[in-house]
Short mmCIF file of C-alpha atoms and ligand atoms in Angstrom, two decimals:
data_model
loop_
_atom_site.label_atom_id
_atom_site.label_comp_id
_atom_site.label_asym_id
_atom_site.label_seq_id
_atom_site.Cartn_x
_atom_site.Cartn_y
_atom_site.Cartn_z
CA MET A 1 28.31 -80.39 56.17
CA ARG A 2 29.91 -80.86 52.80
CA ASP A 3 29.24 -78.71 49.72
CA LEU A 4 29.57 -80.51 46.42
CA VAL A 5 30.52 -78.33 43.44
CA PRO A 6 29.42 -79.50 39.95
CA ALA A 7 32.62 -81.45 39.20
CA GLN A 8 32.27 -83.37 42.49
CA LYS A 9 28.57 -83.96 42.00
CA GLU A 10 29.25 -85.28 38.51
CA MET A 11 31.75 -87.72 39.97
CA PHE A 12 29.23 -88.82 42.61
CA ARG A 13 26.69 -89.36 39.83
CA HIS A 14 29.24 -91.40 37.86
CA ILE A 15 29.84 -93.64 40.91
CA GLU A 16 26.12 -93.97 41.61
CA ASP A 17 25.29 -94.84 38.00
CA LEU A 18 27.84 -97.66 37.91
CA VAL A 19 26.94 -99.00 41.35
CA ARG A 20 23.21 -98.79 40.61
CA SER A 21 23.51 -100.79 37.39
CA ILE A 22 25.51 -103.51 39.16
CA LEU A 23 23.00 -103.71 42.04
CA SER A 24 20.26 -104.08 39.48
CA ALA A 25 22.17 -106.84 37.66
CA TYR A 26 22.26 -108.81 40.95
CA GLY A 27 18.51 -108.40 41.46
CA TYR A 28 18.58 -105.76 44.21
CA ARG A 29 15.60 -103.40 44.43
CA GLU A 30 15.76 -99.80 45.59
CA VAL A 31 13.91 -98.45 48.61
CA GLY A 32 13.55 -94.86 49.80
CA LEU A 33 14.46 -94.35 53.46
CA PRO A 34 13.25 -91.39 55.51
CA ALA A 35 16.02 -88.98 56.48
CA LEU A 36 14.60 -88.82 60.02
CA GLU A 37 13.78 -91.67 62.36
CA MET A 38 12.83 -91.87 66.02
CA THR A 39 16.02 -91.49 68.07
CA GLN A 40 15.14 -94.69 69.90
CA LEU A 41 15.53 -96.75 66.71
CA PHE A 42 19.24 -95.94 66.41
CA ALA A 43 19.86 -95.98 70.16
CA ARG A 44 18.47 -99.52 70.41
CA LEU A 45 19.80 -101.05 67.21
CA VAL A 46 23.12 -99.30 66.63
CA GLY A 47 23.80 -99.48 70.39
CA GLU A 48 23.70 -97.02 73.31
CA SER A 49 27.42 -97.27 73.99
CA THR A 50 28.63 -96.85 70.40
CA ASP A 51 30.38 -93.65 69.29
CA ILE A 52 27.59 -93.02 66.82
CA VAL A 53 24.86 -92.98 69.47
CA GLU A 54 26.94 -91.51 72.30
CA LYS A 55 28.54 -88.65 70.42
CA GLU A 56 27.60 -88.35 66.79
CA MET A 57 23.85 -88.13 66.33
CA TYR A 58 22.00 -85.01 65.26
CA SER A 59 18.96 -85.35 67.49
CA PHE A 60 16.22 -82.86 68.29
CA GLN A 61 12.71 -82.72 69.62
CA ASP A 62 9.93 -82.05 67.12
CA LYS A 63 6.89 -79.92 67.92
CA ASN A 64 5.24 -82.97 69.43
CA GLY A 65 8.07 -83.47 71.89
CA GLU A 66 9.30 -86.65 70.11
CA SER A 67 13.04 -87.13 69.89
CA LEU A 68 14.03 -87.53 66.23
CA THR A 69 17.44 -88.13 64.68
CA LEU A 70 18.88 -87.41 61.26
CA ARG A 71 19.88 -90.89 60.08
CA PRO A 72 23.54 -91.62 60.87
CA GLU A 73 23.35 -94.87 58.84
CA GLY A 74 20.84 -96.84 56.79
CA THR A 75 20.66 -100.38 58.18
CA ALA A 76 18.35 -99.66 61.12
CA GLY A 77 15.97 -97.63 58.94
CA CYS A 78 15.99 -100.23 56.16
CA ALA A 79 15.19 -103.07 58.56
CA ARG A 80 12.38 -100.98 60.07
CA LEU A 81 11.04 -100.20 56.58
CA ALA A 82 11.13 -103.87 55.59
CA GLN A 83 9.43 -104.93 58.83
CA ASP A 84 6.76 -102.18 58.78
CA ASN A 85 5.86 -102.86 55.15
CA GLY A 86 5.58 -106.63 55.38
CA LEU A 87 8.61 -107.30 53.18
CA ILE A 88 10.26 -109.75 55.50
CA PHE A 89 7.85 -112.41 56.68
CA ASN A 90 8.30 -115.69 54.78
CA GLN A 91 10.29 -114.16 51.97
CA THR A 92 13.78 -113.12 51.03
CA GLN A 93 14.70 -109.59 50.05
CA ARG A 94 17.64 -107.88 48.42
CA LEU A 95 17.19 -104.15 48.95
CA TRP A 96 19.34 -101.07 48.40
CA TYR A 97 19.22 -97.38 49.19
CA SER A 98 21.32 -94.30 48.74
CA GLY A 99 21.46 -90.90 50.31
CA ALA A 100 22.98 -88.56 52.82
CA MET A 101 23.89 -89.77 56.31
CA PHE A 102 24.69 -87.42 59.19
CA ARG A 103 27.25 -87.82 61.96
CA TYR A 104 28.64 -85.17 64.26
CA ASP A 105 32.23 -86.16 63.63
CA ARG A 106 35.47 -84.18 63.42
CA PRO A 107 35.50 -83.18 59.74
CA GLN A 108 38.68 -83.92 57.81
CA LYS A 109 39.60 -85.35 54.41
CA GLY A 110 37.32 -88.35 53.89
CA ARG A 111 35.31 -87.73 57.05
CA TYR A 112 32.34 -85.41 56.84
CA ARG A 113 29.28 -84.55 58.91
CA GLN A 114 27.05 -85.12 55.91
CA PHE A 115 28.22 -87.90 53.64
CA GLU A 116 26.72 -90.10 51.00
CA GLN A 117 26.24 -93.85 51.33
CA ILE A 118 24.93 -96.49 48.98
CA GLY A 119 23.86 -99.47 51.04
CA ALA A 120 22.42 -102.91 50.39
CA GLU A 121 20.56 -105.06 52.93
CA CYS A 122 19.47 -108.66 52.46
CA PHE A 123 16.85 -110.35 54.62
CA GLY A 124 15.91 -113.98 55.08
CA MET A 125 19.17 -115.62 53.99
CA GLU A 126 21.27 -117.30 56.63
CA GLY A 127 24.06 -119.00 54.68
CA PRO A 128 27.49 -117.69 53.76
CA ASP A 129 26.50 -117.72 50.06
CA ILE A 130 24.68 -114.38 50.31
CA GLU A 131 27.76 -112.90 51.97
CA ALA A 132 29.94 -114.21 49.15
CA GLU A 133 27.49 -112.69 46.66
CA LEU A 134 27.66 -109.29 48.37
CA LEU A 135 31.45 -109.34 48.36
CA LEU A 136 31.65 -110.46 44.73
CA MET A 137 29.25 -107.65 43.86
CA ASN A 138 31.46 -105.14 45.70
CA TRP A 139 34.48 -106.47 43.86
CA ARG A 140 32.70 -106.01 40.54
CA MET A 141 31.94 -102.41 41.57
CA TRP A 142 35.59 -101.61 42.28
CA LYS A 143 36.58 -103.13 38.95
CA ALA A 144 33.93 -101.09 37.12
CA LEU A 145 35.27 -97.95 38.80
CA GLY A 146 38.86 -98.88 37.93
CA LEU A 147 39.75 -99.06 41.64
CA GLU A 148 40.48 -102.75 42.15
CA GLY A 149 44.19 -102.09 42.69
CA HIS A 150 43.44 -99.57 45.46
CA ILE A 151 40.99 -101.46 47.64
CA ARG A 152 41.49 -104.69 49.57
CA LEU A 153 39.13 -106.84 51.57
CA GLU A 154 39.46 -107.65 55.27
CA ILE A 155 37.03 -110.05 56.92
CA ASN A 156 36.41 -111.43 60.38
CA SER A 157 33.80 -113.35 62.32
CA LEU A 158 32.32 -112.07 65.58
CA GLY A 159 30.58 -115.37 66.22
CA ASP A 160 27.09 -115.56 67.61
CA GLY A 161 25.85 -113.71 70.70
CA LYS A 162 27.31 -116.21 73.16
CA ASP A 163 30.68 -116.46 71.38
CA LYS A 164 30.93 -112.69 71.29
CA GLN A 165 30.17 -112.48 75.02
CA LYS A 166 32.74 -115.15 75.90
CA TYR A 167 35.38 -113.38 73.88
CA GLN A 168 34.50 -110.05 75.41
CA ASN A 169 34.91 -111.51 78.91
CA ALA A 170 38.30 -112.96 78.01
CA LEU A 171 39.41 -109.64 76.55
CA VAL A 172 38.39 -107.74 79.68
CA VAL A 173 40.23 -110.21 81.92
CA TYR A 174 43.37 -109.83 79.77
CA LEU A 175 43.18 -106.03 79.59
CA ALA A 176 42.49 -105.61 83.30
CA ASP A 177 46.19 -106.20 84.00
CA PHE A 178 47.11 -103.25 81.75
CA LYS A 179 44.25 -100.92 82.59
CA GLN A 180 46.39 -97.96 83.71
CA GLU A 181 48.45 -98.13 80.50
CA LEU A 182 45.47 -97.98 78.14
CA ASP A 183 44.39 -94.69 76.57
CA GLU A 184 41.58 -92.83 78.26
CA ASP A 185 38.91 -93.82 75.73
CA SER A 186 39.81 -97.50 76.02
CA GLN A 187 39.72 -97.34 79.83
CA ARG A 188 36.20 -96.02 79.59
CA ARG A 189 35.29 -98.70 77.04
CA MET A 190 36.39 -101.43 79.46
CA GLU A 191 33.10 -100.63 81.19
CA THR A 192 30.88 -99.68 78.26
CA ASN A 193 31.95 -101.48 75.08
CA PRO A 194 35.17 -103.50 75.49
CA LEU A 195 35.28 -104.86 71.92
CA ARG A 196 35.69 -101.35 70.56
CA ILE A 197 39.08 -101.17 72.30
CA LEU A 198 40.32 -103.28 69.38
CA ASP A 199 39.76 -100.21 67.18
CA SER A 200 42.07 -97.98 69.23
CA LYS A 201 44.77 -96.17 67.29
CA HIS A 202 46.75 -95.37 70.48
CA GLN A 203 50.27 -96.83 70.23
CA ARG A 204 50.62 -98.36 73.71
CA THR A 205 47.10 -99.74 73.56
CA ARG A 206 47.93 -101.32 70.20
CA GLU A 207 51.06 -102.94 71.65
CA ILE A 208 49.02 -104.37 74.51
CA LEU A 209 46.43 -105.66 72.04
CA ASP A 210 49.09 -107.52 70.05
CA ALA A 211 49.13 -110.26 72.67
CA ALA A 212 45.39 -110.15 73.46
CA PRO A 213 43.16 -113.20 72.97
CA GLN A 214 41.86 -113.52 69.39
CA MET A 215 38.21 -113.55 68.51
CA THR A 216 38.70 -116.42 66.06
CA ASP A 217 39.63 -118.71 68.99
CA PHE A 218 36.24 -118.17 70.62
CA LEU A 219 33.94 -119.05 67.75
CA GLY A 220 31.40 -121.79 68.38
CA ASN A 221 31.20 -124.69 65.92
CA ALA A 222 28.37 -123.24 63.85
CA SER A 223 30.04 -119.83 63.45
CA GLU A 224 33.38 -121.42 62.71
CA GLN A 225 31.89 -123.59 59.99
CA HIS A 226 29.97 -120.63 58.53
CA PHE A 227 33.15 -118.57 58.33
CA ALA A 228 35.17 -121.45 56.84
CA GLN A 229 32.52 -121.90 54.14
CA LEU A 230 32.59 -118.21 53.29
CA CYS A 231 36.39 -118.30 52.97
CA GLU A 232 36.11 -121.35 50.72
CA MET A 233 33.63 -119.55 48.45
CA LEU A 234 35.83 -116.47 48.19
CA ASP A 235 38.81 -118.70 47.42
CA SER A 236 36.92 -120.49 44.68
CA HIS A 237 36.28 -117.11 43.02
CA ALA A 238 39.90 -116.07 43.57
CA LEU A 239 38.68 -113.01 45.44
CA PRO A 240 41.68 -111.89 47.52
CA TYR A 241 41.09 -111.12 51.23
CA VAL A 242 42.83 -111.23 54.55
CA VAL A 243 41.31 -112.35 57.83
CA ASN A 244 41.76 -109.51 60.31
CA PRO A 245 40.67 -110.66 63.80
CA GLN A 246 40.63 -107.06 65.02
CA ILE A 247 37.71 -105.92 62.87
CA VAL A 248 34.88 -105.41 65.35
CA ARG A 249 32.88 -102.63 63.61
CA GLY A 250 31.51 -99.60 65.41
CA LEU A 251 27.86 -100.69 65.46
CA ASP A 252 26.46 -103.22 67.92
CA TYR A 253 24.10 -105.18 65.69
CA TYR A 254 26.64 -107.46 64.01
CA ASN A 255 27.15 -111.18 64.53
CA ARG A 256 29.23 -113.69 62.58
CA THR A 257 30.72 -112.24 59.39
CA VAL A 258 31.94 -108.64 59.34
CA PHE A 259 34.05 -107.05 56.62
CA GLU A 260 35.71 -103.86 55.50
CA TRP A 261 37.04 -102.84 52.11
CA VAL A 262 40.02 -100.65 52.93
CA THR A 263 42.47 -98.43 51.09
CA SER A 264 45.89 -97.10 51.97
CA ASP A 265 45.33 -93.95 49.89
CA LEU A 266 43.17 -91.95 52.31
CA GLY A 267 45.19 -91.83 55.52
CA ALA A 268 43.15 -92.65 58.60
CA GLN A 269 39.84 -92.89 56.69
CA ALA A 270 40.75 -96.32 55.38
CA ALA A 271 37.32 -97.96 55.04
CA VAL A 272 35.51 -97.24 51.79
CA CYS A 273 32.82 -99.87 52.28
CA SER A 274 31.85 -101.92 55.28
CA GLY A 275 29.21 -104.29 56.50
CA GLY A 276 28.35 -107.66 57.89
CA ARG A 277 25.70 -109.96 59.23
CA TYR A 278 23.07 -108.87 61.76
CA ASP A 279 20.78 -111.82 62.45
CA GLY A 280 19.25 -110.36 65.64
CA LEU A 281 18.21 -106.97 64.30
CA VAL A 282 14.70 -107.68 63.05
CA GLU A 283 13.84 -109.50 66.26
CA GLN A 284 15.04 -106.49 68.23
CA LEU A 285 12.54 -104.47 66.20
CA GLY A 286 9.78 -106.76 67.37
CA GLY A 287 9.73 -108.98 64.28
CA ARG A 288 10.32 -112.72 63.92
CA PRO A 289 13.93 -113.92 63.95
CA THR A 290 15.19 -113.03 60.47
CA PRO A 291 18.73 -113.34 59.18
CA GLY A 292 20.14 -110.14 57.72
CA VAL A 293 23.37 -109.05 56.07
CA GLY A 294 24.48 -105.98 54.14
CA PHE A 295 27.03 -103.28 53.46
CA ALA A 296 27.27 -99.56 52.89
CA LEU A 297 29.86 -97.89 50.70
CA GLY A 298 31.07 -94.34 51.24
CA VAL A 299 30.59 -92.39 48.01
CA ASP A 300 32.69 -89.46 49.30
CA ARG A 301 35.67 -91.73 49.93
CA LEU A 302 35.36 -93.53 46.59
CA GLY A 303 35.15 -90.05 45.03
CA LEU A 304 38.46 -89.09 46.64
CA LEU A 305 40.06 -92.22 45.23
CA LEU A 306 38.76 -91.41 41.76
CA GLU A 307 39.64 -87.72 41.85
CA ALA A 308 42.91 -88.06 39.94
CA SER A 309 41.47 -90.12 37.09
CA PHE A 310 37.97 -88.67 36.65
CA THR A 311 37.39 -85.83 34.20
CA SER A 312 34.01 -84.19 34.35
CA SER A 313 32.48 -83.35 31.01
CA ASP A 314 30.89 -79.95 31.24
CA ALA A 315 31.75 -78.94 27.64
CA ALA A 316 28.87 -77.84 25.43
CA ASP A 317 28.53 -79.19 21.88
CA VAL A 318 26.55 -76.37 20.29
CA PHE A 319 26.41 -72.76 21.51
CA VAL A 320 23.71 -70.43 20.19
CA VAL A 321 24.36 -66.68 20.14
CA SER A 322 21.99 -63.92 19.07
CA MET A 323 21.91 -60.20 18.34
CA GLY A 324 18.70 -58.20 18.73
CA GLU A 325 15.32 -58.86 20.36
CA ALA A 326 13.76 -60.96 17.58
CA ALA A 327 16.86 -63.14 17.31
CA ARG A 328 16.98 -63.57 21.06
CA LEU A 329 13.53 -65.17 21.03
CA GLN A 330 14.39 -67.34 18.03
CA ALA A 331 17.59 -68.54 19.70
CA LEU A 332 15.50 -70.38 22.28
CA VAL A 333 13.30 -71.90 19.57
CA ILE A 334 16.28 -73.08 17.53
CA ALA A 335 17.95 -74.54 20.60
CA GLU A 336 14.81 -76.55 21.40
CA GLU A 337 14.73 -77.86 17.80
CA LEU A 338 18.38 -78.85 18.04
CA ARG A 339 17.78 -80.71 21.31
CA ASP A 340 15.04 -82.66 19.50
CA ALA A 341 17.35 -83.45 16.58
CA LEU A 342 20.58 -84.27 18.42
CA VAL A 343 20.86 -87.23 20.79
CA ASN A 344 23.07 -86.81 23.87
CA LYS A 345 24.47 -83.45 22.82
CA LYS A 346 24.59 -80.34 24.95
CA VAL A 347 23.07 -77.23 23.44
CA THR A 348 23.71 -74.01 25.36
CA VAL A 349 22.00 -70.71 24.59
CA HIS A 350 23.70 -67.47 25.45
CA CYS A 351 21.20 -65.58 27.59
CA GLY A 352 21.45 -61.92 28.50
CA GLY A 353 22.49 -60.19 25.26
CA GLY A 354 25.80 -58.38 24.78
CA LYS A 355 28.16 -57.78 21.86
CA LEU A 356 28.65 -60.53 19.29
CA LYS A 357 32.39 -60.71 19.98
CA ALA A 358 31.83 -61.22 23.70
CA GLN A 359 29.20 -63.88 23.02
CA LEU A 360 31.52 -65.76 20.67
CA LYS A 361 34.23 -65.66 23.31
CA LYS A 362 31.81 -67.38 25.67
CA ALA A 363 30.97 -69.90 22.94
CA ASP A 364 34.66 -70.68 22.63
CA ALA A 365 35.13 -70.99 26.40
CA SER A 366 32.15 -73.36 26.62
CA GLY A 367 34.09 -76.01 24.71
CA ALA A 368 31.39 -76.15 21.99
CA LYS A 369 32.36 -77.28 18.52
CA LEU A 370 29.73 -75.25 16.73
CA ALA A 371 28.42 -71.72 17.26
CA ILE A 372 25.04 -70.91 15.73
CA ILE A 373 24.75 -67.17 15.06
CA LEU A 374 21.42 -65.41 14.76
CA GLY A 375 21.32 -61.71 13.89
CA GLU A 376 18.80 -59.39 12.26
CA GLU A 377 19.99 -60.45 8.81
CA GLU A 378 19.54 -64.15 9.57
CA ILE A 379 16.06 -63.54 10.99
CA ALA A 380 15.05 -61.53 7.89
CA SER A 381 16.24 -64.28 5.51
CA SER A 382 15.19 -67.29 7.66
CA THR A 383 18.78 -68.50 7.79
CA VAL A 384 21.37 -69.21 10.47
CA SER A 385 25.12 -68.68 10.36
CA ILE A 386 27.36 -71.50 11.54
CA LYS A 387 30.87 -71.06 12.80
CA THR A 388 33.09 -74.03 13.58
CA LEU A 389 35.01 -73.26 16.75
CA ARG A 390 37.65 -75.99 16.81
CA GLU A 391 38.73 -75.98 13.15
CA SER A 392 39.32 -73.14 10.75
CA GLN A 393 36.51 -73.22 8.22
CA ALA A 394 34.78 -70.25 6.71
CA GLN A 395 31.55 -69.30 8.40
CA ILE A 396 28.59 -70.60 6.41
CA ALA A 397 24.97 -69.55 6.07
CA LEU A 398 22.26 -72.16 5.93
CA ALA A 399 18.50 -72.20 5.47
CA ARG A 400 17.08 -72.52 8.93
CA GLU A 401 15.16 -75.73 8.27
CA LYS A 402 18.41 -77.46 7.27
CA LEU A 403 20.16 -76.75 10.57
CA GLY A 404 19.02 -79.94 12.32
CA ASP A 405 20.28 -82.17 9.48
CA TYR A 406 23.54 -80.25 9.21
CA CYS A 407 24.30 -80.63 12.94
CA THR A 408 23.31 -84.30 12.99
CA ARG A 409 25.68 -85.01 10.10
CA TYR A 410 28.41 -82.86 11.62
CA PHE A 411 28.42 -84.78 14.90
CA HIS A 412 27.87 -88.13 13.22
CA THR A 413 30.94 -87.83 11.05
CA GLY A 414 32.95 -86.35 13.91
P1 LIG B 501 29.83 -97.68 58.64
O1 LIG B 501 31.12 -98.43 58.66
O2 LIG B 501 29.53 -96.83 59.81
O3 LIG B 501 28.69 -98.78 58.46
O4 LIG B 501 29.76 -96.81 57.33
C1 LIG B 501 29.87 -97.40 56.04
C2 LIG B 501 30.79 -96.57 55.16
O5 LIG B 501 30.37 -95.21 55.14
C3 LIG B 501 32.23 -96.52 55.67
O6 LIG B 501 32.97 -97.64 55.23
C4 LIG B 501 32.73 -95.23 55.04
O7 LIG B 501 33.17 -95.47 53.71
C5 LIG B 501 31.49 -94.36 54.99
N1 LIG B 501 31.51 -93.37 56.10
C6 LIG B 501 31.20 -93.58 57.39
N2 LIG B 501 31.32 -92.44 58.10
C7 LIG B 501 31.72 -91.47 57.23
C8 LIG B 501 32.01 -90.06 57.34
N3 LIG B 501 31.88 -89.40 58.50
N4 LIG B 501 32.39 -89.39 56.22
C9 LIG B 501 32.51 -90.03 55.03
N5 LIG B 501 32.23 -91.35 54.87
C10 LIG B 501 31.85 -92.07 55.94
C11 LIG B 501 27.36 -98.50 58.36
O8 LIG B 501 26.92 -97.38 58.24
C12 LIG B 501 26.51 -99.75 58.29
N6 LIG B 501 25.10 -99.32 58.21
C13 LIG B 501 26.91 -100.59 57.10
C14 LIG B 501 26.08 -101.82 56.95
C15 LIG B 501 25.05 -102.01 56.08
N7 LIG B 501 26.20 -102.93 57.64
C16 LIG B 501 25.29 -103.79 57.25
N8 LIG B 501 24.57 -103.24 56.33
#
């Protein structure tokens, strides 16, 4: 599980703030998903033979003997939430969520056992326009983060259930001739989940796949038209993309459009955001047939891309030091008054006593521009002493009630 130190957490917050404001501008509303769901929910919806369900779930029995799982992803839980709370029937929804997801994976750069996703799920909209909207929204997010040059879009269509099945059969027939040459995982997947073989990184398997049948040749008319319309919409917005027929996604619920936003900057962990359409999911939950489509972005991976350019701002603006018991109490009072007077400024109080020189050293190290000094003399005369820390000006004494005005003016005029 990943620890996030303050500088990393600040970067996560920066990403979340930008993404949140863009989601809101597109009319998406936030929901809160439970961290735990019944294991069965993921097994059924994500798929029994997927890596996530087979190998990566943190599952345990609760005191009642129920099998529960720490959410490995948000789509299944969000669809369940929407269905259970009557958000789906006869209406459309644009929902989003954020939070930690858990997968028992081999940790490495960009791949963690606890990672942060921000996801959006839309219900009740069957056309390609909602997909175009989601992708345009993603694009706006990358631009807002200054990452548009680092992330590119790859899309594909898996067709509808029958198309997917026909393609899968053709793939199995083709691969059967090469079965002994495939890597071990792919040989096993021939039986359990043949489409996932397209994800193999094994060199010989990849060579064999080069001549394999292509999914795009198996799309039925309706899926083909849907995909063509989506491409047309993306073209009309000049949103660059490539069609990659080998995107199959590691979760079973998808049909028709699937997509991945990928980067070349993070080695094997190329996908920073992925999603697609899942029109059968709500029905699988016992609801009425309801179209669905969404994405989830990986905050950890976006954070890695931003690392070089992001500077966290932990510097204080004002640092209050004090000598003696009475001054120590007043330091807290003055700091509260300053926080009332100053907007968006950080006021830090030195706590714990110590020599004045040592306290001023800390004031300097904090990055503050002003040190407010309170000693016995200042307390006796109801004044404060002010020392500028970034420019050489003589220390001044000021009546205490004028401190708020002084600081406001100081920061206002720079
Ligand atoms: P996913 O592709 O499994 O899809 O995950 C979405 C994103 O989460 C990935 O593109 C990646 O950035 C990030 N991610 C996944 N695993 C890890 C990990 N171990 N460490 C760090 N980041 C990771 C889903 O989860 C679907 N629920 C997406 C979706 C929403 N489809 C439709 N709606």
